[in-house]
Amino acid sequence: MMRLWFYIMMIGWLAISCEKVIDIDLNDANPNIVVEAELYQGERDFEVKLSYTSSFFEEEEQEIVDNAFVTLTEVGGETVEVPYAEDGLYRIEDYLAKDDKQYTLSIDVDGVNYSSTADMPPNVTLDSIEQRDPMGPFMGDGGKVLFLHWNDNPDQENYYRVIYALNDTLRRSREDVFIFDDGFVNGNETEIPLFVRLFDPGDTVDVQFLAIDPKAYDYLLTLNTIIGNGQPSAAPANPNSNFTNGALGYFAVYNGDQKRIIIEE
Amino acid sequence: MRITLLLTLLFVFQLGFSQSFTISGNIRDAESGEDLIGATVSVQELPGTGTSANAYGFYSLTLEKGEYTLVYEFIGLENEIRKINLDKPLEINVELGQGSIEMEEVVVTAEREDANVSETKMSVTKIDPRDIETVPVIFGEKDIIKTLQLTPGVKSAGEGNSGFYVRGGGIDQNLILLDEAPVYNASHLLGFFSVFNSDAIKDVTLYKGGIPAEYGGRASSVMDIKMKDGNSKRLGVSGGIGLISSRLTVEAPIVKDKGSFMISGRRTYADVFLNFATNEQLKNSTLYFYDLNAKANYRIGKKDRVYLSGYFGRDIFGFNNNQFGFDWGNTTGTLRWNHLFSDKFFSNTSVIFSDYDYKFKVTFAENANFAVSSGIKDWNIKQDFSWFPSPNNTVKFGFNGIYHTFLPGSISTDENSIFNSDTIPENYALEGALYIQNEQKINSWLSLNYGLRYAMFNQIGPGTVKTYNPDGEITSEETFKEWNSIKYYGGLEPRVAAKFGLDEKSSLKLSYTRNYQFVHLLSNSTTTTPTDVWVPSSVNVKPQISDQIALGYFRNLFDNAYEFSLETYYKTLENQIDYKNGADLVLNPDVESELVFGDGYAYGAEIFLRKRKGDFTGWISYAIGRTFRRFAEINNGDYFPARQDRIHDLAVVGIYNITPRWNVSGTFVFYTGDAATFPSGRYELEGISVPYFTERNGYRFPSYNRMDLGVTYISSKSDRFESSWNLSVYNVYGRQNPFTIDFRQSEENPNENEAFQIALFRWVPSLTYNFKF
């Protein structure tokens, strides 16, 4: 919501303001470890990407971590090693993540342990996707807004993420990080506009509608404030990581559904 | 112990008086009948003896029986001399006129020519709107807050912004009073205008330190703004027509010399330009604000006078036939009754109302809309007494009680909307204060102003109190019934100021002030936005407390033509508020769980050199200072500079009357860039380049500088009609001062990041036509 207000202000300012690229001296921080790990309910490949932070401006390859010992534990169940694959990626093929379980990801690098534990959120079903004509400041030239319909469980706080593919290409740019909670829409039959973009007639859109664990949700929420995709903050800070020992990044656990829509005129 | 000492001091001076009588009355402007706040009365036979008129123009002076010559003074007006034989109480009402004295084009007003040196007050900036008529400002809208930002220790919240920081304090730590009513959001149109239409304003006093005990409620400063009473002699009309706004003021007597009224309005018409837009949606949009100030006063007999004043202002923004709409504004009202119990005992009783609210409405698509509203509302009863026992003592005491209603927010929707409506329960609180103070002249070189204020705050029911663990989860909940006390806070605020006269032309002043602040503004953006939310002190939110000591050297030069002051201060701040990472402050029922609490301190020195006489007037203001905050949850618990930690701050203002008709003016501003948080590294996540931060406010914006120029031409000037043209240019050399600095992936090379800035105003010209008859 604040995002809207910010855009409106920007419209006003742009009329009178001018923008230019400037030089700013930034210090180089000591490298810090970054974890990116997403676990989906069901049988799927599970990947963990490990890297280090780099200097802000310099164009350089991101330094990867290839000497880590990574394990995934189903709490109260089995612990498996996630072996190193390539390019900083650690992978188990066809891992079965189950409902109602808790998972711990543990990473040992150079004698330091980073770990995170997350609950598998209850499954959510996407009932339908509907296209509509937008109104208000979002009116485009013939584009359509997608509305997602699902049954929200009113008895609990639910956190959602939508990841979509447009014409078979997964969209994961900064504008596409779309998350929400049920604060404004708590109830049974619920719908929400997928406000990442307008879609054109003929587009094929595959929507993954995912319940996400609250800690990863908090990470993405705070990530959005610093990548210019949420309420801009007066004092930016690193997103709230769910790892111990100051590792950046997240261990996200998803449980959801997928549907396709082909946009009509 | 403290109280005993105070009372002893209060009554000691009463001894030793034999047969004495009181002279009292009102001092007014002969032309308009306006009360002359701070006009002085001195006794020629008794050097150093005198008094000054209070906020309602009333004065009272008690002398021993005898023959005296009284001199009534107000700068810019001709002195009035009265010879009296004091053998009974006398009521002397005086009207000071321009007489034969050639009026200067720029009127500089003050209590006395040497007030800078002779008064106990320190850390005070006084502005008469007439002073600033020709100072160039953005969009040509003369603005008292923008002018105050050119004085030492007062910093603007950003380019063209009417939010301000005083001596390292926060924006919400300024108590802004318009005819005693607090104004909760003093800005229009994203902060580029203040809500104070200077045509309706008589007098502005900003207390940065040494705050008298009669004021309280905010941690850093008090800005006391008084509206004009209205011309009690004849009908007067004045106004101005500018490129983006126009003003009109009408004032007239109700009954000549007994009562008068004033109505002043202002409206911007920036949206007129939207009609030229090629975009249909912009064409169907509205964007404007208006202000309306109204005041009336009437004398009932010799001892009573009533005043009614009000302010109504609103910003209205609607996009494409209100599919996205936003409006917000303040409403204040003050009903006052002045009563003279005796010629030494003056009373004022006020009933005050203040309201701030905002609403916005969004439509995404059919059946996808909602409206959000939020605000704060106050009812306040205030009783102030002034007692003038002797020329060397002025005692003030009184109390006030405020009933606050906080509306954190509600969301409403159409029947068919997919969004749910919801209301966060209102919060209620009672705020009160008791105070007593005395301004005492001990001898020819020492005068004191000492007082004590007891401030209290009680959050009351109905309401539900929640406590939270560090993760923001609710740990307990308790519900309270109507009027039941939820949480009480109270504390004593000592206020002391002393003046040590060094010689006729210079003095040293020292002051100490403690302030409690019970209401807090939550704002997570860098500018003042209408969606900022006021919250009360509560179980989770403790009152902010500030302590400030200030020491200053004051000197006037060349027969009071120049005023010089050097002040230093040190201030500590307790229970400061900041936010958890990613805090959601809008429409959040658990907003208190998003806050973190810490402390802070500020120190600095301020130099002010002002020339107030002659064809060339103006000032140089320089402040050096630092301000830091500390929160356990932020920056590893280390002190970090606050955003407004601008180390150097320089302003130069010059006004030159070339001929009686032509006048040029200019201002130059330089300050150290704001402290800011920039990344010290980056990483990739989901293929997105994410900035990596290591410390809060560890970097700085580039330093800021700007020059504005203005020319005023008085096209006609007679007793019946006056008019002038004012042309000004803001930022004449077009420097691109960064308003925001941000980082992004370079478009040419997506593997590389770049920094970019957005600058707002360059070469903004404005033309205004002003008239008065």
Coordinates of C-alpha atoms in Angstrom, one line a residue, chain A residues 1-2 4-5 8-11 13-14 16-32 34-36 38 49 51-60 62 132-140 145 147 161 172-174 177 182-187 190-193 195 218-223 225-227 231-240 248-250 254, chain B residues 139 190 192 281-282 317 319-320 323-324 326 328 360 362-368 370 372 411 416-420 422 523-527 529-531 578 581-587 643 677-700 702 736 738-745 749 751-762:
Chain A
M1 CA 0.0 0.0 0.0
M2 CA 2.8 2.3 0.9
L4 CA 1.4 3.0 -4.1
W5 CA 1.8 6.2 -2.2
I8 CA 2.3 8.6 -6.7
M9 CA 4.9 10.8 -5.0
M10 CA 7.5 9.8 -7.6
I11 CA 5.1 10.8 -10.4
W13 CA 8.6 14.5 -8.4
L14 CA 9.6 13.2 -11.8
I16 CA 10.4 18.6 -11.7
S17 CA 13.3 16.4 -10.7
C18 CA 16.4 15.2 -12.5
E19 CA 18.3 12.1 -12.1
K20 CA 22.0 11.4 -12.6
V21 CA 24.5 8.7 -12.0
I22 CA 27.0 9.7 -9.3
D23 CA 30.3 8.5 -7.9
I24 CA 30.2 7.4 -4.3
D25 CA 33.1 5.9 -2.3
L26 CA 32.0 2.8 -0.5
N27 CA 34.0 0.7 1.9
D28 CA 34.6 -3.0 1.2
A29 CA 33.1 -5.1 3.9
N30 CA 34.7 -8.5 4.9
P31 CA 33.1 -11.3 2.8
N32 CA 30.1 -12.9 4.5
V34 CA 25.1 -16.2 1.6
V35 CA 22.8 -19.1 1.5
E36 CA 19.9 -19.7 -0.9
E38 CA 14.3 -23.6 -1.3
K49 CA 23.6 -22.3 -3.3
S51 CA 28.5 -17.8 -2.0
Y52 CA 30.2 -14.9 -0.5
T53 CA 29.4 -11.2 -0.6
S54 CA 31.6 -9.1 -2.9
S55 CA 32.4 -5.5 -3.2
F56 CA 29.5 -3.4 -4.2
F57 CA 30.6 -1.7 -7.4
E58 CA 33.3 -3.9 -8.8
E59 CA 32.4 -6.2 -11.6
E60 CA 33.6 -9.5 -10.5
Q62 CA 30.6 -13.9 -7.3
R132 CA -9.8 -8.7 -15.5
D133 CA -9.4 -5.2 -16.9
P134 CA -7.5 -3.0 -14.5
M135 CA -8.7 0.3 -13.2
G136 CA -7.2 3.3 -11.5
P137 CA -3.6 4.3 -11.7
F138 CA -2.7 0.8 -13.0
M139 CA -4.7 1.1 -16.2
G140 CA -2.5 0.0 -19.1
V145 CA -4.7 -8.2 -14.3
F147 CA -6.8 -12.5 -9.9
R161 CA 4.3 -16.4 -2.2
R172 CA 12.5 -14.1 -10.8
S173 CA 13.6 -10.5 -11.2
R174 CA 13.3 -8.0 -8.3
V177 CA 9.1 -11.1 -5.7
D182 CA -3.8 -12.8 4.9
G183 CA -4.0 -9.6 7.0
F184 CA -6.3 -7.9 4.6
V185 CA -8.0 -10.9 3.0
N186 CA -8.4 -13.3 5.9
G187 CA -11.4 -15.5 5.2
T190 CA -10.5 -15.2 -1.1
E191 CA -9.0 -13.5 -4.2
I192 CA -6.0 -11.3 -4.7
P193 CA -4.7 -9.4 -7.8
F195 CA 0.3 -7.2 -9.0
D218 CA 9.9 -12.2 6.9
Y219 CA 13.2 -12.5 4.9
L220 CA 11.5 -11.7 1.6
L221 CA 9.5 -8.9 3.1
T222 CA 12.6 -7.2 4.5
L223 CA 14.4 -8.0 1.2
T225 CA 12.3 -3.0 1.2
I226 CA 16.0 -2.8 0.1
I227 CA 15.6 -3.9 -3.5
Q231 CA 7.8 0.4 1.2
P232 CA 11.1 2.3 1.0
S233 CA 12.8 2.5 4.3
A234 CA 14.4 5.5 5.8
A235 CA 17.2 3.3 7.1
P236 CA 17.9 0.3 5.0
A237 CA 19.3 -2.8 6.7
N238 CA 20.0 -6.4 5.7
P239 CA 17.0 -8.7 5.4
N240 CA 16.1 -10.7 8.5
L248 CA 22.8 -13.9 4.8
G249 CA 20.1 -15.4 2.7
Y250 CA 17.2 -17.8 3.5
Y254 CA 7.0 -24.0 0.3
Chain B
F139 CA 7.4 28.9 -5.1
L190 CA 4.6 16.4 0.6
F192 CA 6.9 21.7 0.4
Q281 CA -5.9 10.1 -16.5
L282 CA -3.9 13.1 -15.4
F317 CA -5.4 14.7 -4.3
F319 CA -6.2 10.5 -9.5
N320 CA -8.3 9.8 -12.6
Q323 CA -9.7 6.0 -8.5
F324 CA -6.8 6.8 -6.3
F326 CA -5.8 11.0 -0.9
W328 CA -5.5 15.0 4.7
F360 CA -6.9 7.4 1.2
V362 CA -7.5 2.9 -3.9
T363 CA -9.2 1.1 -6.7
F364 CA -7.4 -1.7 -8.4
A365 CA -10.2 -3.1 -10.5
E366 CA -13.9 -3.7 -10.1
N367 CA -14.7 -4.9 -6.6
A368 CA -11.1 -4.4 -5.6
F370 CA -10.6 0.0 -0.2
V372 CA -7.9 3.8 4.8
I411 CA -9.9 0.2 6.5
N416 CA -18.7 -6.3 -2.9
S417 CA -15.0 -5.6 -2.3
I418 CA -12.7 -8.6 -2.1
F419 CA -10.9 -6.9 0.8
N420 CA -12.2 -7.1 4.4
D422 CA -11.2 -3.6 9.7
S523 CA 7.3 7.5 10.4
N524 CA 9.5 5.2 8.4
S525 CA 10.2 7.5 5.6
T526 CA 12.8 10.2 5.0
T527 CA 10.2 12.9 4.5
T529 CA 4.2 12.0 4.8
P530 CA 0.6 12.3 5.6
T531 CA 0.5 8.7 6.6
D578 CA 13.2 3.5 16.1
N581 CA 13.8 -4.0 10.2
G582 CA 10.9 -4.1 7.7
A583 CA 8.5 -2.6 10.3
D584 CA 4.9 -2.2 9.1
L585 CA 3.6 1.0 10.6
V586 CA 0.4 1.4 8.6
L587 CA -2.8 -0.3 9.8
R643 CA 20.0 11.2 9.9
T677 CA 23.1 4.0 5.2
F678 CA 24.8 2.8 2.0
P679 CA 25.9 -0.7 1.1
S680 CA 29.4 -1.9 1.7
G681 CA 29.0 -5.0 -0.5
R682 CA 26.6 -7.0 -2.4
Y683 CA 25.5 -10.6 -3.1
E684 CA 23.2 -12.5 -5.4
L685 CA 20.0 -14.1 -4.4
E686 CA 17.5 -15.6 -6.9
G687 CA 19.6 -13.9 -9.5
I688 CA 18.9 -10.4 -8.0
S689 CA 21.8 -8.3 -6.9
V690 CA 21.2 -7.4 -3.2
P691 CA 23.0 -4.7 -1.3
Y692 CA 24.9 -5.7 1.8
F693 CA 24.9 -3.3 4.7
T694 CA 27.3 -3.2 7.5
E695 CA 26.5 -0.1 9.6
R696 CA 23.6 2.3 10.2
N697 CA 24.2 5.8 8.8
G698 CA 27.9 5.1 8.2
Y699 CA 27.9 7.3 5.1
R700 CA 27.0 10.8 4.1
P702 CA 27.4 15.1 -0.5
Q736 CA 21.7 19.3 -8.2
P738 CA 20.6 15.1 -4.0
F739 CA 17.2 14.5 -2.6
T740 CA 17.6 10.8 -2.7
I741 CA 20.6 8.6 -3.4
D742 CA 20.0 5.0 -4.5
F743 CA 21.7 2.1 -6.1
R744 CA 20.8 -0.2 -9.0
Q745 CA 22.1 -2.6 -11.5
N749 CA 26.2 -3.6 -17.8
N751 CA 26.8 -7.2 -13.8
E752 CA 27.7 -3.8 -12.5
N753 CA 26.0 -1.6 -9.9
E754 CA 25.8 2.1 -10.0
A755 CA 24.8 4.9 -7.6
F756 CA 22.3 7.5 -8.8
Q757 CA 20.8 10.6 -7.2
I758 CA 17.5 12.4 -7.7
A759 CA 17.6 16.2 -7.4
L760 CA 14.4 18.2 -7.1
F761 CA 14.4 21.9 -7.6
R762 CA 16.6 23.9 -9.9

